[in-house]
Amino acid sequence: MSQKTERPVLSGQRIKTRKRDEREKYDPAGFRDAVIAGLEKTEGDLDQISKFLDSAGNKLDYRRYGEVLFDILIAGGLLVPGGSISQDGEKPRTNYCIFDAPEDMESMRNHEQVFVKLIRRYKYLEKMFEEEMGKVLLFVKGFTPSERIKLARMTALWLVNGSVPPNVLLVLNNEHLIKDGIALEFLLELFLTFKQEKGIAYLIQALKKGGLESKLMDFFPLNKRTEEYFKQVFLDKELNEIIKLHKAQASQEAKRELQQTLIDDINDEKAHNEITADIKEFAQRTNIPDHEIIVIIWSTIMSLGEWNKKEELVTDQAVRHLKTYCTLLQAFASTDRSELALILKVQEFCYENMNFMKAFQKIILLFYKTEVLSEEIILRWYKDGHSNKGKMHFLEQMRKFAEWLQSAEEESESEDEQKLGD
């Protein structure tokens, strides 16, 4: 049986590559021209635009040119750094885009649906759209005031429907957008639209989700970063909840700073009168009331303890630890509200840390003996001031002590009445 002889191959012969395996040259202008040509045929009918975009995805390479596609749908053409449109080619721009749409919300919502349908049809465009928005928002200074308004309103709609995440707005925290007030103007228009579409509660939720709640002041020009101006800006736009959010955030930051100051003072082994002076000065500067300070002091000193895991040992350990801080706590147990806040915090701590469940009564007794807590507030807590956390357990622990306080109070009243009678 004859064998088939191998055909000789010349050394260095080049293997030909099939056409379809060759990577096409990156040609965003060519892609743009094809999309614009299709959009022009629709004559601006949004339903026809959606149908064109749906079918064009089978022929045009959306995976490669997704951001170019969004440039066209938003601005009408290829965006170049600075926010202007590339003028290369015979037809570099179309009027069938967001920037040339009417500003009214009905028109904006209709354009929103074009994007919703497109991204729903081609899911891989989701990530590209998010990246596109990061770029487009950086260019906002290069757009006209009318284009900024439309983009702000559309961005609000995209945030509401989840097309883009709220943290995309952080790109506006850029010096060249902040100094002329452009970033702030954009955000105000966006906030108003979001509030109108979804409500203020969802707007606050989105700001927290995007990590903007602690950065709102950063979007104000440097020479206008005052609490008074911040308040006035949002009051004028009837965005009062933003002011509350800002105040709450500032308060939380101040409390964290206070806690760190307290830890540093304790680690430096400062005398309690010095620590008290430091805390009072800080509290006056940041407007933190005593009933909040005493809770911070409790949380801080308890966080410094290394607690035994055995329930029968931790009570004595806690009492010894707290004894050294009673004078500090006493300095801020200055009102009935402060005292009650402290008892409730102790109750919550003992409930949430199971090893301390039996320690509650001993801790309250210590605070009574060292005059951190008065009998009047302890009895108020016992009667109706307690929380529901471990309620029955802690009331039972305190029953004999509360009864003793009550009888002592009644005897004192009886003696006072007798003296008055005499």
CSV table of C-alpha atoms in Angstrom, one decimal:
chain,number,residue,atom,x,y,z
A,1,MET,CA,0.0,0.0,0.0
A,2,SER,CA,1.6,3.2,-1.1
A,3,GLN,CA,2.0,6.0,1.4
A,4,LYS,CA,1.0,9.6,0.6
A,5,THR,CA,4.2,11.7,0.5
A,6,GLU,CA,4.3,15.0,2.4
A,7,ARG,CA,4.4,18.1,0.2
A,8,PRO,CA,7.5,20.2,0.8
A,9,VAL,CA,7.1,23.5,2.6
A,10,LEU,CA,9.4,26.4,2.0
A,11,SER,CA,11.3,27.6,5.1
A,12,GLY,CA,9.8,30.8,6.5
A,13,GLN,CA,6.5,30.3,4.6
A,14,ARG,CA,3.8,32.7,6.0
A,15,ILE,CA,0.5,31.0,7.0
A,16,LYS,CA,-2.4,33.1,5.6
A,17,THR,CA,-5.0,34.3,8.2
A,18,ARG,CA,-8.7,34.2,7.4
A,19,LYS,CA,-10.3,37.6,7.0
A,20,ARG,CA,-12.7,37.0,9.9
A,21,ASP,CA,-9.9,36.3,12.3
A,22,GLU,CA,-8.2,39.6,11.7
A,23,ARG,CA,-8.9,42.3,14.2
A,24,GLU,CA,-10.5,45.3,12.5
A,25,LYS,CA,-8.9,48.7,13.0
A,26,TYR,CA,-10.5,50.8,15.8
A,27,ASP,CA,-12.7,53.2,13.9
A,28,PRO,CA,-15.0,55.2,16.3
A,29,ALA,CA,-15.7,57.8,13.5
A,30,GLY,CA,-16.9,55.1,11.2
A,31,PHE,CA,-19.1,53.7,13.9
A,32,ARG,CA,-20.4,57.2,14.6
A,33,ASP,CA,-21.2,57.8,11.0
A,34,ALA,CA,-23.2,54.5,10.8
A,35,VAL,CA,-25.2,55.3,14.0
A,36,ILE,CA,-25.9,58.9,12.9
A,37,ALA,CA,-27.1,57.8,9.5
A,38,GLY,CA,-29.6,55.4,11.1
A,39,LEU,CA,-30.8,58.0,13.6
A,40,GLU,CA,-31.4,60.6,10.8
A,41,LYS,CA,-33.7,58.1,9.1
A,42,THR,CA,-35.9,58.0,12.2
A,43,GLU,CA,-36.6,61.8,12.0
A,44,GLY,CA,-36.4,61.9,15.8
A,45,ASP,CA,-39.3,59.5,16.5
A,46,LEU,CA,-38.2,57.9,19.8
A,47,ASP,CA,-40.0,54.6,19.1
A,48,GLN,CA,-38.2,54.4,15.7
A,49,ILE,CA,-34.9,55.2,17.4
A,50,SER,CA,-35.4,52.4,19.8
A,51,LYS,CA,-36.2,50.0,17.0
A,52,PHE,CA,-33.1,51.1,15.0
A,53,LEU,CA,-30.8,50.7,18.0
A,54,ASP,CA,-32.3,47.3,18.7
A,55,SER,CA,-31.6,46.0,15.2
A,56,ALA,CA,-28.3,47.9,14.7
A,57,GLY,CA,-26.8,45.9,17.5
A,58,ASN,CA,-26.7,42.9,15.3
A,59,LYS,CA,-24.6,44.6,12.7
A,60,LEU,CA,-22.6,47.3,14.6
A,61,ASP,CA,-20.1,46.4,17.2
A,62,TYR,CA,-21.7,47.7,20.4
A,63,ARG,CA,-19.3,45.7,22.6
A,64,ARG,CA,-16.4,47.7,21.1
A,65,TYR,CA,-18.0,51.0,20.7
A,66,GLY,CA,-20.5,51.2,23.5
A,67,GLU,CA,-19.1,54.4,25.0
A,68,VAL,CA,-19.2,56.0,21.5
A,69,LEU,CA,-22.8,55.0,21.2
A,70,PHE,CA,-23.7,56.7,24.4
A,71,ASP,CA,-21.7,59.8,23.4
A,72,ILE,CA,-24.0,60.1,20.4
A,73,LEU,CA,-27.2,59.5,22.3
A,74,ILE,CA,-26.3,62.0,24.9
A,75,ALA,CA,-24.4,64.7,23.1
A,76,GLY,CA,-25.1,64.0,19.4
A,77,GLY,CA,-21.6,63.1,18.4
A,78,LEU,CA,-18.1,62.0,19.6
A,79,LEU,CA,-17.1,63.8,22.8
A,80,VAL,CA,-13.5,64.9,23.1
A,81,PRO,CA,-11.7,66.1,26.3
A,82,GLY,CA,-13.3,69.3,27.5
A,83,GLY,CA,-16.8,68.3,26.4
A,84,SER,CA,-16.8,69.5,22.8
A,85,ILE,CA,-17.9,67.4,19.8
A,86,SER,CA,-15.4,66.1,17.3
A,87,GLN,CA,-16.0,67.8,13.9
A,88,ASP,CA,-14.2,65.2,11.8
A,89,GLY,CA,-16.3,63.9,8.9
A,90,GLU,CA,-19.2,65.1,6.7
A,91,LYS,CA,-21.9,64.6,9.4
A,92,PRO,CA,-20.2,64.7,12.8
A,93,ARG,CA,-23.3,65.4,14.8
A,94,THR,CA,-27.0,64.6,15.0
A,95,ASN,CA,-29.8,66.6,16.6
A,96,TYR,CA,-31.5,63.5,17.8
A,97,CYS,CA,-29.9,63.3,21.2
A,98,ILE,CA,-30.6,64.4,24.8
A,99,PHE,CA,-28.8,67.7,24.4
A,100,ASP,CA,-31.2,68.8,21.7
A,101,ALA,CA,-34.3,67.5,23.3
A,102,PRO,CA,-36.8,69.8,25.1
A,103,GLU,CA,-36.1,70.4,28.8
A,104,ASP,CA,-39.5,69.4,30.1
A,105,MET,CA,-39.7,66.2,32.2
A,106,GLU,CA,-42.1,64.4,29.9
A,107,SER,CA,-39.6,64.6,27.1
A,108,MET,CA,-36.8,63.6,29.5
A,109,ARG,CA,-38.7,60.5,30.6
A,110,ASN,CA,-39.4,59.5,27.0
A,111,HIS,CA,-35.7,59.7,26.2
A,112,GLU,CA,-35.0,57.7,29.4
A,113,GLN,CA,-36.9,54.8,27.9
A,114,VAL,CA,-34.6,54.8,24.8
A,115,PHE,CA,-31.7,54.0,27.2
A,116,VAL,CA,-33.7,51.6,29.3
A,117,LYS,CA,-34.8,49.5,26.3
A,118,LEU,CA,-31.3,49.6,24.8
A,119,ILE,CA,-29.5,48.4,28.0
A,120,ARG,CA,-32.2,45.8,28.6
A,121,ARG,CA,-31.7,44.4,25.1
A,122,TYR,CA,-27.9,44.5,25.4
A,123,LYS,CA,-27.0,43.8,29.0
A,124,TYR,CA,-23.3,44.1,28.5
A,125,LEU,CA,-23.8,47.9,27.9
A,126,GLU,CA,-24.6,48.4,31.6
A,127,LYS,CA,-21.0,48.6,32.8
A,128,MET,CA,-20.1,50.7,29.7
A,129,PHE,CA,-22.8,53.2,30.5
A,130,GLU,CA,-21.6,53.6,34.1
A,131,GLU,CA,-18.1,54.3,32.8
A,132,GLU,CA,-19.5,56.6,30.2
A,133,MET,CA,-21.3,58.7,32.8
A,134,GLY,CA,-18.1,59.0,34.8
A,135,LYS,CA,-16.5,60.6,31.8
A,136,VAL,CA,-19.5,62.7,30.7
A,137,LEU,CA,-19.9,64.3,34.1
A,138,LEU,CA,-16.2,65.3,34.1
A,139,PHE,CA,-16.9,67.2,30.9
A,140,VAL,CA,-19.9,69.1,32.3
A,141,LYS,CA,-18.1,72.4,32.3
A,142,GLY,CA,-17.8,72.3,28.5
A,143,PHE,CA,-21.6,72.0,28.1
A,144,THR,CA,-24.1,74.9,27.8
A,145,PRO,CA,-26.3,75.7,30.8
A,146,SER,CA,-29.3,74.2,29.0
A,147,GLU,CA,-27.3,71.0,28.3
A,148,ARG,CA,-26.3,70.8,31.9
A,149,ILE,CA,-29.9,71.0,33.1
A,150,LYS,CA,-31.0,68.2,30.7
A,151,LEU,CA,-28.0,66.1,31.7
A,152,ALA,CA,-28.8,66.7,35.4
A,153,ARG,CA,-32.4,65.7,34.9
A,154,MET,CA,-31.5,62.6,32.9
A,155,THR,CA,-28.9,61.6,35.5
A,156,ALA,CA,-31.5,61.8,38.2
A,157,LEU,CA,-33.8,59.5,36.1
A,158,TRP,CA,-31.0,57.1,35.6
A,159,LEU,CA,-30.2,57.1,39.3
A,160,VAL,CA,-33.9,56.4,40.1
A,161,ASN,CA,-34.2,53.5,37.7
A,162,GLY,CA,-30.8,52.0,38.7
A,163,SER,CA,-29.0,52.5,35.4
A,164,VAL,CA,-26.1,54.2,37.1
A,165,PRO,CA,-25.0,54.0,40.8
A,166,PRO,CA,-25.1,57.1,43.0
A,167,ASN,CA,-21.3,57.0,43.6
A,168,VAL,CA,-20.8,58.2,40.0
A,169,LEU,CA,-21.6,61.7,41.3
A,170,LEU,CA,-18.4,61.7,43.2
A,171,VAL,CA,-16.5,62.6,39.9
A,172,LEU,CA,-18.1,66.1,40.3
A,173,ASN,CA,-15.9,66.6,43.3
A,174,ASN,CA,-13.3,68.1,41.0
A,175,GLU,CA,-11.7,71.5,41.5
A,176,HIS,CA,-12.4,72.8,38.0
A,177,LEU,CA,-16.1,72.0,38.4
A,178,ILE,CA,-16.3,73.3,42.0
A,179,LYS,CA,-14.6,76.7,41.9
A,180,ASP,CA,-17.2,78.2,39.5
A,181,GLY,CA,-20.2,76.6,41.2
A,182,ILE,CA,-20.9,74.3,38.3
A,183,ALA,CA,-20.8,71.1,40.4
A,184,LEU,CA,-23.2,72.5,43.0
A,185,GLU,CA,-25.7,73.8,40.3
A,186,PHE,CA,-25.7,70.4,38.6
A,187,LEU,CA,-26.3,68.6,41.9
A,188,LEU,CA,-29.1,70.9,43.0
A,189,GLU,CA,-30.9,70.3,39.7
A,190,LEU,CA,-30.4,66.6,40.0
A,191,PHE,CA,-31.6,66.5,43.6
A,192,LEU,CA,-34.8,68.5,42.8
A,193,THR,CA,-35.5,66.1,39.9
A,194,PHE,CA,-34.9,63.0,42.0
A,195,LYS,CA,-37.1,64.3,44.8
A,196,GLN,CA,-39.9,65.1,42.3
A,197,GLU,CA,-39.6,61.6,40.7
A,198,LYS,CA,-39.1,59.4,43.8
A,199,GLY,CA,-39.3,61.4,46.9
A,200,ILE,CA,-36.9,62.9,49.4
A,201,ALA,CA,-36.5,59.7,51.5
A,202,TYR,CA,-35.2,57.8,48.4
A,203,LEU,CA,-32.8,60.7,47.6
A,204,ILE,CA,-31.3,60.6,51.1
A,205,GLN,CA,-31.0,56.8,50.8
A,206,ALA,CA,-29.2,57.2,47.4
A,207,LEU,CA,-26.8,59.8,48.9
A,208,LYS,CA,-25.9,57.5,51.7
A,209,LYS,CA,-25.5,54.5,49.3
A,210,GLY,CA,-23.2,56.6,47.1
A,211,GLY,CA,-21.1,57.8,50.0
A,212,LEU,CA,-22.0,61.5,49.4
A,213,GLU,CA,-23.7,62.3,52.7
A,214,SER,CA,-20.4,63.2,54.4
A,215,LYS,CA,-19.1,65.1,51.3
A,216,LEU,CA,-21.9,67.5,50.5
A,217,MET,CA,-20.0,70.6,51.7
A,218,ASP,CA,-17.1,69.6,49.4
A,219,PHE,CA,-19.1,70.5,46.3
A,220,PHE,CA,-19.4,74.2,47.4
A,221,PRO,CA,-16.8,76.7,46.2
A,222,LEU,CA,-14.0,77.2,48.8
A,223,ASN,CA,-15.1,80.8,49.6
A,224,LYS,CA,-18.7,79.6,50.3
A,225,ARG,CA,-18.1,76.7,52.5
A,226,THR,CA,-20.0,77.9,55.6
A,227,GLU,CA,-22.8,76.3,57.5
A,228,GLU,CA,-24.9,79.4,57.0
A,229,TYR,CA,-24.5,79.4,53.2
A,230,PHE,CA,-25.1,75.6,53.0
A,231,LYS,CA,-28.3,76.0,54.9
A,232,GLN,CA,-29.5,78.9,52.8
A,233,VAL,CA,-28.8,77.1,49.5
A,234,PHE,CA,-30.9,74.1,50.4
A,235,LEU,CA,-33.6,76.1,52.1
A,236,ASP,CA,-34.1,78.1,48.9
A,237,LYS,CA,-34.6,74.8,47.0
A,238,GLU,CA,-36.9,73.4,49.7
A,239,LEU,CA,-34.5,70.6,50.3
A,240,ASN,CA,-34.7,70.8,54.1
A,241,GLU,CA,-33.9,67.1,54.5
A,242,ILE,CA,-30.5,67.6,53.0
A,243,ILE,CA,-29.7,70.1,55.8
A,244,LYS,CA,-30.8,67.5,58.4
A,245,LEU,CA,-28.7,64.9,56.7
A,246,HIS,CA,-25.7,67.2,56.7
A,247,LYS,CA,-26.2,68.1,60.4
A,248,ALA,CA,-26.6,64.5,61.4
A,249,GLN,CA,-23.4,63.5,59.5
A,250,ALA,CA,-21.5,66.4,61.1
A,251,SER,CA,-22.7,65.3,64.5
A,252,GLN,CA,-21.6,61.7,63.9
A,253,GLU,CA,-18.1,62.9,62.8
A,254,ALA,CA,-17.9,65.1,65.9
A,255,LYS,CA,-18.9,62.2,68.1
A,256,ARG,CA,-16.2,60.0,66.5
A,257,GLU,CA,-13.6,62.8,67.1
A,258,LEU,CA,-14.8,63.2,70.7
A,259,GLN,CA,-14.4,59.4,71.3
A,260,GLN,CA,-10.9,59.5,69.9
A,261,THR,CA,-10.0,62.5,72.1
A,262,LEU,CA,-11.2,60.7,75.1
A,263,ILE,CA,-9.2,57.5,74.2
A,264,ASP,CA,-6.1,59.7,73.7
A,265,ASP,CA,-6.6,61.4,77.0
A,266,ILE,CA,-7.0,58.1,78.9
A,267,ASN,CA,-4.0,56.6,77.2
A,268,ASP,CA,-2.0,59.7,78.1
A,269,GLU,CA,-3.1,59.1,81.8
A,270,LYS,CA,-4.5,62.6,82.1
A,271,ALA,CA,-6.3,63.5,85.4
A,272,HIS,CA,-10.1,63.2,85.2
A,273,ASN,CA,-10.5,67.0,85.8
A,274,GLU,CA,-8.3,67.6,82.7
A,275,ILE,CA,-10.3,65.1,80.7
A,276,THR,CA,-13.5,66.7,81.8
A,277,ALA,CA,-12.3,70.1,80.7
A,278,ASP,CA,-11.2,68.8,77.3
A,279,ILE,CA,-14.6,67.1,76.8
A,280,LYS,CA,-16.6,70.2,77.9
A,281,GLU,CA,-14.5,72.5,75.6
A,282,PHE,CA,-15.1,70.1,72.6
A,283,ALA,CA,-18.8,69.7,73.4
A,284,GLN,CA,-19.3,73.4,73.5
A,285,ARG,CA,-17.6,73.9,70.2
A,286,THR,CA,-19.5,71.1,68.5
A,287,ASN,CA,-22.9,71.5,70.3
A,288,ILE,CA,-23.0,67.9,71.6
A,289,PRO,CA,-25.4,67.8,74.6
A,290,ASP,CA,-24.5,66.1,77.9
A,291,HIS,CA,-27.0,63.3,77.4
A,292,GLU,CA,-25.1,62.2,74.3
A,293,ILE,CA,-21.7,62.8,75.8
A,294,ILE,CA,-22.3,60.5,78.7
A,295,VAL,CA,-23.3,57.7,76.4
A,296,ILE,CA,-20.1,58.3,74.4
A,297,ILE,CA,-18.0,58.2,77.6
A,298,TRP,CA,-19.7,54.9,78.7
A,299,SER,CA,-19.1,53.3,75.3
A,300,THR,CA,-15.5,54.4,75.2
A,301,ILE,CA,-14.5,53.3,78.7
A,302,MET,CA,-16.2,49.9,78.2
A,303,SER,CA,-14.4,49.5,74.8
A,304,LEU,CA,-11.1,49.8,76.7
A,305,GLY,CA,-11.8,46.9,79.0
A,306,GLU,CA,-10.4,43.3,78.3
A,307,TRP,CA,-13.4,41.3,79.6
A,308,ASN,CA,-13.3,37.9,81.1
A,309,LYS,CA,-15.4,35.4,79.2
A,310,LYS,CA,-16.7,33.8,82.4
A,311,GLU,CA,-20.0,35.4,83.5
A,312,GLU,CA,-19.4,34.9,87.2
A,313,LEU,CA,-16.1,36.8,87.0
A,314,VAL,CA,-17.0,39.7,84.6
A,315,THR,CA,-19.3,41.5,87.1
A,316,ASP,CA,-16.6,42.2,89.6
A,317,GLN,CA,-14.2,43.0,86.9
A,318,ALA,CA,-16.7,45.5,85.4
A,319,VAL,CA,-17.4,47.2,88.7
A,320,ARG,CA,-13.6,47.6,89.4
A,321,HIS,CA,-13.1,49.0,85.9
A,322,LEU,CA,-16.0,51.5,86.2
A,323,LYS,CA,-15.0,52.7,89.7
A,324,THR,CA,-12.0,54.5,88.2
A,325,TYR,CA,-14.3,56.5,85.9
A,326,CYS,CA,-17.2,57.5,88.2
A,327,THR,CA,-16.0,61.0,88.7
A,328,LEU,CA,-15.8,61.5,84.9
A,329,LEU,CA,-19.3,60.2,84.4
A,330,GLN,CA,-20.6,62.2,87.3
A,331,ALA,CA,-19.4,65.4,85.6
A,332,PHE,CA,-21.8,64.8,82.7
A,333,ALA,CA,-24.7,63.3,84.6
A,334,SER,CA,-25.8,66.9,85.0
A,335,THR,CA,-29.5,66.5,84.0
A,336,ASP,CA,-32.3,64.0,84.5
A,337,ARG,CA,-32.1,63.3,80.7
A,338,SER,CA,-28.3,62.5,81.0
A,339,GLU,CA,-28.9,60.1,83.9
A,340,LEU,CA,-31.7,58.2,82.2
A,341,ALA,CA,-29.6,58.1,78.9
A,342,LEU,CA,-26.8,56.4,80.9
A,343,ILE,CA,-29.1,53.8,82.5
A,344,LEU,CA,-30.6,52.9,79.2
A,345,LYS,CA,-27.2,52.6,77.6
A,346,VAL,CA,-26.1,50.3,80.4
A,347,GLN,CA,-29.2,48.2,79.9
A,348,GLU,CA,-28.6,48.0,76.2
A,349,PHE,CA,-24.9,47.1,76.7
A,350,CYS,CA,-25.7,44.3,79.2
A,351,TYR,CA,-28.4,43.0,76.9
A,352,GLU,CA,-26.2,42.9,73.8
A,353,ASN,CA,-23.2,41.4,75.7
A,354,MET,CA,-24.6,38.3,77.3
A,355,ASN,CA,-21.8,37.9,79.8
A,356,PHE,CA,-22.9,41.2,81.4
A,357,MET,CA,-26.6,40.1,81.9
A,358,LYS,CA,-26.1,39.6,85.6
A,359,ALA,CA,-23.9,42.7,86.0
A,360,PHE,CA,-26.6,45.3,85.4
A,361,GLN,CA,-27.8,45.7,89.1
A,362,LYS,CA,-24.2,45.9,90.4
A,363,ILE,CA,-23.3,48.6,87.9
A,364,ILE,CA,-26.4,50.7,88.7
A,365,LEU,CA,-25.7,50.2,92.5
A,366,LEU,CA,-22.1,51.5,92.0
A,367,PHE,CA,-23.4,54.5,90.1
A,368,TYR,CA,-25.9,55.2,92.9
A,369,LYS,CA,-23.3,55.0,95.6
A,370,THR,CA,-20.9,57.3,93.7
A,371,GLU,CA,-23.7,59.8,93.0
A,372,VAL,CA,-23.6,59.3,89.2
A,373,LEU,CA,-27.2,58.4,89.3
A,374,SER,CA,-30.0,59.7,91.7
A,375,GLU,CA,-32.6,57.5,93.3
A,376,GLU,CA,-35.3,59.5,91.5
A,377,ILE,CA,-34.0,58.6,88.0
A,378,ILE,CA,-33.4,55.0,89.0
A,379,LEU,CA,-37.0,54.7,90.1
A,380,ARG,CA,-38.2,56.5,87.0
A,381,TRP,CA,-36.3,53.9,84.9
A,382,TYR,CA,-37.8,51.1,87.0
A,383,LYS,CA,-41.4,52.3,86.7
A,384,ASP,CA,-41.7,53.3,83.1
A,385,GLY,CA,-38.4,54.6,81.7
A,386,HIS,CA,-36.8,51.3,80.8
A,387,SER,CA,-36.5,49.9,77.2
A,388,ASN,CA,-37.8,46.5,76.1
A,389,LYS,CA,-34.3,45.0,75.8
A,390,GLY,CA,-34.1,42.3,78.4
A,391,LYS,CA,-36.9,44.2,80.3
A,392,MET,CA,-38.2,41.4,82.5
A,393,HIS,CA,-34.7,40.1,83.4
A,394,PHE,CA,-33.3,43.5,84.4
A,395,LEU,CA,-36.5,44.6,86.3
A,396,GLU,CA,-36.3,41.5,88.3
A,397,GLN,CA,-32.7,42.2,89.1
A,398,MET,CA,-33.6,45.7,90.2
A,399,ARG,CA,-36.8,44.8,92.1
A,400,LYS,CA,-35.4,44.6,95.7
A,401,PHE,CA,-33.2,47.7,95.2
A,402,ALA,CA,-36.1,49.7,93.7
A,403,GLU,CA,-38.3,48.6,96.6
A,404,TRP,CA,-35.7,49.7,99.1
A,405,LEU,CA,-35.3,53.1,97.3
A,406,GLN,CA,-39.1,53.5,97.3
A,407,SER,CA,-39.5,52.7,101.0
A,408,ALA,CA,-36.5,55.0,101.8
A,409,GLU,CA,-38.2,57.8,99.7
A,410,GLU,CA,-41.5,57.3,101.5
A,411,GLU,CA,-39.9,57.3,105.0
A,412,SER,CA,-38.1,60.6,104.0
A,413,GLU,CA,-41.3,62.1,102.9
A,414,SER,CA,-43.0,61.0,106.1
A,415,GLU,CA,-40.3,62.5,108.2
A,416,ASP,CA,-40.5,65.8,106.3
A,417,GLU,CA,-44.3,65.9,106.8
A,418,GLN,CA,-43.8,65.2,110.5
A,419,LYS,CA,-41.3,68.0,110.8
A,420,LEU,CA,-43.7,70.4,109.1
A,421,GLY,CA,-46.5,69.3,111.5
A,422,ASP,CA,-44.3,70.0,114.5
